[in-house]
Amino acid sequence: MAALNYLALPIDPAEGFPQAFRLSLAGRSYQFRLYANVAEDLLDGGSGELLELPAKGAFLVLSVDREEPAGPTTVLRRKLAPGVEYHAAELALTFPTMLLDPRNLNGAGSFGSRVVGGVALR
């Protein structure tokens, strides 16, 4: 099996989470949505420490909808983990880095959050 060529997803952690973007690949359009779920006790104190996701009480979720003439079709909705290749219909996705500063939850700013994802056609 040939190795896939991943394209970087246009995730901008400084824009905060949740965030969404539209991407066209091979003549099809997709809506990507990312949100973080973080337990309240991990937010206390505002220490500014980065959370390496997933962690106990904290994770990142991705939803991918393919735009169809009849309306959007969900092809993936999952909690994300590094080192996993996710298959979503004709797409493959990977997220090797997920570091989140709690200040980027529902808020924009450059606090050091870093979320790296890639997409490839299968």
PDB file of C-alpha atoms in Angstrom:
ATOM      1  CA  MET A   1       0.000   0.000   0.000  1.00  0.00           C
ATOM      2  CA  ALA A   2       1.418   3.396  -1.020  1.00  0.00           C
ATOM      3  CA  ALA A   3       1.969   6.091   1.565  1.00  0.00           C
ATOM      4  CA  LEU A   4      -0.581   8.897   1.416  1.00  0.00           C
ATOM      5  CA  ASN A   5       0.436  12.482   0.724  1.00  0.00           C
ATOM      6  CA  TYR A   6      -1.217  14.535   3.448  1.00  0.00           C
ATOM      7  CA  LEU A   7      -2.103  18.179   2.901  1.00  0.00           C
ATOM      8  CA  ALA A   8      -2.038  20.428   5.961  1.00  0.00           C
ATOM      9  CA  LEU A   9      -5.481  21.396   7.212  1.00  0.00           C
ATOM     10  CA  PRO A  10      -5.931  25.180   7.644  1.00  0.00           C
ATOM     11  CA  ILE A  11      -6.382  24.981  11.430  1.00  0.00           C
ATOM     12  CA  ASP A  12      -5.551  28.238  13.213  1.00  0.00           C
ATOM     13  CA  PRO A  13      -5.507  27.633  16.984  1.00  0.00           C
ATOM     14  CA  ALA A  14      -5.171  31.385  17.593  1.00  0.00           C
ATOM     15  CA  GLU A  15      -8.737  31.713  16.255  1.00  0.00           C
ATOM     16  CA  GLY A  16      -9.915  29.594  19.182  1.00  0.00           C
ATOM     17  CA  PHE A  17     -12.183  26.588  19.432  1.00  0.00           C
ATOM     18  CA  PRO A  18     -14.743  25.796  18.217  1.00  0.00           C
ATOM     19  CA  GLN A  19     -13.713  26.603  14.672  1.00  0.00           C
ATOM     20  CA  ALA A  20     -14.837  25.591  11.205  1.00  0.00           C
ATOM     21  CA  PHE A  21     -13.523  25.838   7.687  1.00  0.00           C
ATOM     22  CA  ARG A  22     -14.483  24.693   4.201  1.00  0.00           C
ATOM     23  CA  LEU A  23     -12.085  22.750   1.993  1.00  0.00           C
ATOM     24  CA  SER A  24     -12.349  21.514  -1.618  1.00  0.00           C
ATOM     25  CA  LEU A  25     -10.584  18.315  -2.659  1.00  0.00           C
ATOM     26  CA  ALA A  26     -10.830  16.507  -6.003  1.00  0.00           C
ATOM     27  CA  GLY A  27     -13.929  18.460  -7.023  1.00  0.00           C
ATOM     28  CA  ARG A  28     -15.820  17.885  -3.756  1.00  0.00           C
ATOM     29  CA  SER A  29     -16.376  20.346  -0.925  1.00  0.00           C
ATOM     30  CA  TYR A  30     -16.187  19.526   2.766  1.00  0.00           C
ATOM     31  CA  GLN A  31     -17.034  21.387   5.973  1.00  0.00           C
ATOM     32  CA  PHE A  32     -14.641  20.694   8.863  1.00  0.00           C
ATOM     33  CA  ARG A  33     -15.600  21.552  12.442  1.00  0.00           C
ATOM     34  CA  LEU A  34     -13.310  21.205  15.457  1.00  0.00           C
ATOM     35  CA  TYR A  35     -14.288  21.687  19.061  1.00  0.00           C
ATOM     36  CA  ALA A  36     -12.619  20.963  22.359  1.00  0.00           C
ATOM     37  CA  ASN A  37     -14.348  19.415  25.339  1.00  0.00           C
ATOM     38  CA  VAL A  38     -12.504  20.252  28.563  1.00  0.00           C
ATOM     39  CA  ALA A  39     -13.621  19.457  32.108  1.00  0.00           C
ATOM     40  CA  GLU A  40     -14.244  22.497  34.312  1.00  0.00           C
ATOM     41  CA  ASP A  41     -11.595  21.503  36.864  1.00  0.00           C
ATOM     42  CA  LEU A  42      -8.907  21.716  34.155  1.00  0.00           C
ATOM     43  CA  LEU A  43      -9.850  25.349  33.550  1.00  0.00           C
ATOM     44  CA  ASP A  44      -9.511  26.553  37.148  1.00  0.00           C
ATOM     45  CA  GLY A  45      -6.742  28.986  37.913  1.00  0.00           C
ATOM     46  CA  GLY A  46      -5.955  30.107  34.351  1.00  0.00           C
ATOM     47  CA  SER A  47      -2.363  28.883  34.676  1.00  0.00           C
ATOM     48  CA  GLY A  48      -1.843  29.042  30.928  1.00  0.00           C
ATOM     49  CA  GLU A  49      -0.447  25.511  30.838  1.00  0.00           C
ATOM     50  CA  LEU A  50      -0.955  23.720  27.549  1.00  0.00           C
ATOM     51  CA  LEU A  51      -3.140  20.626  27.588  1.00  0.00           C
ATOM     52  CA  GLU A  52      -1.809  17.761  25.507  1.00  0.00           C
ATOM     53  CA  LEU A  53      -4.923  16.226  23.991  1.00  0.00           C
ATOM     54  CA  PRO A  54      -6.423  13.804  24.573  1.00  0.00           C
ATOM     55  CA  ALA A  55      -6.048  13.919  28.349  1.00  0.00           C
ATOM     56  CA  LYS A  56      -8.191  12.856  31.259  1.00  0.00           C
ATOM     57  CA  GLY A  57     -11.183  15.189  31.009  1.00  0.00           C
ATOM     58  CA  ALA A  58     -10.088  16.871  27.762  1.00  0.00           C
ATOM     59  CA  PHE A  59     -10.308  15.961  24.089  1.00  0.00           C
ATOM     60  CA  LEU A  60     -10.721  17.397  20.614  1.00  0.00           C
ATOM     61  CA  VAL A  61     -13.622  16.386  18.333  1.00  0.00           C
ATOM     62  CA  LEU A  62     -13.690  16.595  14.542  1.00  0.00           C
ATOM     63  CA  SER A  63     -16.804  16.563  12.389  1.00  0.00           C
ATOM     64  CA  VAL A  64     -16.523  16.391   8.587  1.00  0.00           C
ATOM     65  CA  ASP A  65     -19.520  16.922   6.300  1.00  0.00           C
ATOM     66  CA  ARG A  66     -19.351  16.380   2.546  1.00  0.00           C
ATOM     67  CA  GLU A  67     -21.464  18.905   0.661  1.00  0.00           C
ATOM     68  CA  GLU A  68     -23.987  17.077  -1.548  1.00  0.00           C
ATOM     69  CA  PRO A  69     -26.781  18.433  -3.809  1.00  0.00           C
ATOM     70  CA  ALA A  70     -29.367  17.122  -1.316  1.00  0.00           C
ATOM     71  CA  GLY A  71     -27.546  18.710   1.630  1.00  0.00           C
ATOM     72  CA  PRO A  72     -24.526  17.946   3.800  1.00  0.00           C
ATOM     73  CA  THR A  73     -23.637  14.316   4.552  1.00  0.00           C
ATOM     74  CA  THR A  74     -21.639  13.620   7.706  1.00  0.00           C
ATOM     75  CA  VAL A  75     -18.684  11.363   6.868  1.00  0.00           C
ATOM     76  CA  LEU A  76     -16.900  11.552  10.239  1.00  0.00           C
ATOM     77  CA  ARG A  77     -17.524  12.655  13.822  1.00  0.00           C
ATOM     78  CA  ARG A  78     -14.879  11.442  16.251  1.00  0.00           C
ATOM     79  CA  LYS A  79     -12.755  12.204  19.277  1.00  0.00           C
ATOM     80  CA  LEU A  80      -9.213  12.599  18.026  1.00  0.00           C
ATOM     81  CA  ALA A  81      -6.036  10.887  19.173  1.00  0.00           C
ATOM     82  CA  PRO A  82      -2.491  11.325  17.826  1.00  0.00           C
ATOM     83  CA  GLY A  83      -1.017   8.487  15.803  1.00  0.00           C
ATOM     84  CA  VAL A  84      -4.394   7.378  14.435  1.00  0.00           C
ATOM     85  CA  GLU A  85      -5.334   7.534  10.763  1.00  0.00           C
ATOM     86  CA  TYR A  86      -9.063   8.192  10.436  1.00  0.00           C
ATOM     87  CA  HIS A  87     -10.981   7.143   7.337  1.00  0.00           C
ATOM     88  CA  ALA A  88     -13.924   9.317   6.354  1.00  0.00           C
ATOM     89  CA  ALA A  89     -15.381   8.005   3.086  1.00  0.00           C
ATOM     90  CA  GLU A  90     -12.781   8.958   0.448  1.00  0.00           C
ATOM     91  CA  LEU A  91     -10.630  10.929   2.918  1.00  0.00           C
ATOM     92  CA  ALA A  92      -7.893   9.950   5.328  1.00  0.00           C
ATOM     93  CA  LEU A  93      -7.113  12.274   8.244  1.00  0.00           C
ATOM     94  CA  THR A  94      -4.389  12.434  10.864  1.00  0.00           C
ATOM     95  CA  PHE A  95      -3.706  14.745  13.817  1.00  0.00           C
ATOM     96  CA  PRO A  96      -0.139  14.298  15.091  1.00  0.00           C
ATOM     97  CA  THR A  97      -0.148  17.364  17.371  1.00  0.00           C
ATOM     98  CA  MET A  98      -2.934  18.646  19.635  1.00  0.00           C
ATOM     99  CA  LEU A  99      -1.811  21.159  22.269  1.00  0.00           C
ATOM    100  CA  LEU A 100      -4.467  23.481  23.641  1.00  0.00           C
ATOM    101  CA  ASP A 101      -4.228  26.476  25.916  1.00  0.00           C
ATOM    102  CA  PRO A 102      -7.560  26.717  27.780  1.00  0.00           C
ATOM    103  CA  ARG A 103      -7.686  30.435  26.916  1.00  0.00           C
ATOM    104  CA  ASN A 104      -8.378  29.363  23.313  1.00  0.00           C
ATOM    105  CA  LEU A 105     -11.686  27.802  24.358  1.00  0.00           C
ATOM    106  CA  ASN A 106     -14.311  30.183  23.005  1.00  0.00           C
ATOM    107  CA  GLY A 107     -11.613  32.824  22.693  1.00  0.00           C
ATOM    108  CA  ALA A 108      -9.051  33.982  20.177  1.00  0.00           C
ATOM    109  CA  GLY A 109      -5.448  34.834  20.908  1.00  0.00           C
ATOM    110  CA  SER A 110      -1.903  33.574  20.477  1.00  0.00           C
ATOM    111  CA  PHE A 111      -1.341  31.556  23.654  1.00  0.00           C
ATOM    112  CA  GLY A 112       0.815  28.764  22.235  1.00  0.00           C
ATOM    113  CA  SER A 113      -1.951  26.347  21.257  1.00  0.00           C
ATOM    114  CA  ARG A 114      -0.866  24.105  18.401  1.00  0.00           C
ATOM    115  CA  VAL A 115      -3.158  21.756  16.491  1.00  0.00           C
ATOM    116  CA  VAL A 116      -1.755  20.101  13.373  1.00  0.00           C
ATOM    117  CA  GLY A 117      -3.908  17.996  11.082  1.00  0.00           C
ATOM    118  CA  GLY A 118      -3.593  16.535   7.632  1.00  0.00           C
ATOM    119  CA  VAL A 119      -5.989  15.263   4.968  1.00  0.00           C
ATOM    120  CA  ALA A 120      -5.392  12.978   2.001  1.00  0.00           C
ATOM    121  CA  LEU A 121      -7.516  11.281  -0.622  1.00  0.00           C
ATOM    122  CA  ARG A 122      -7.633   7.497  -0.232  1.00  0.00           C
TER     123      ARG A 122
END
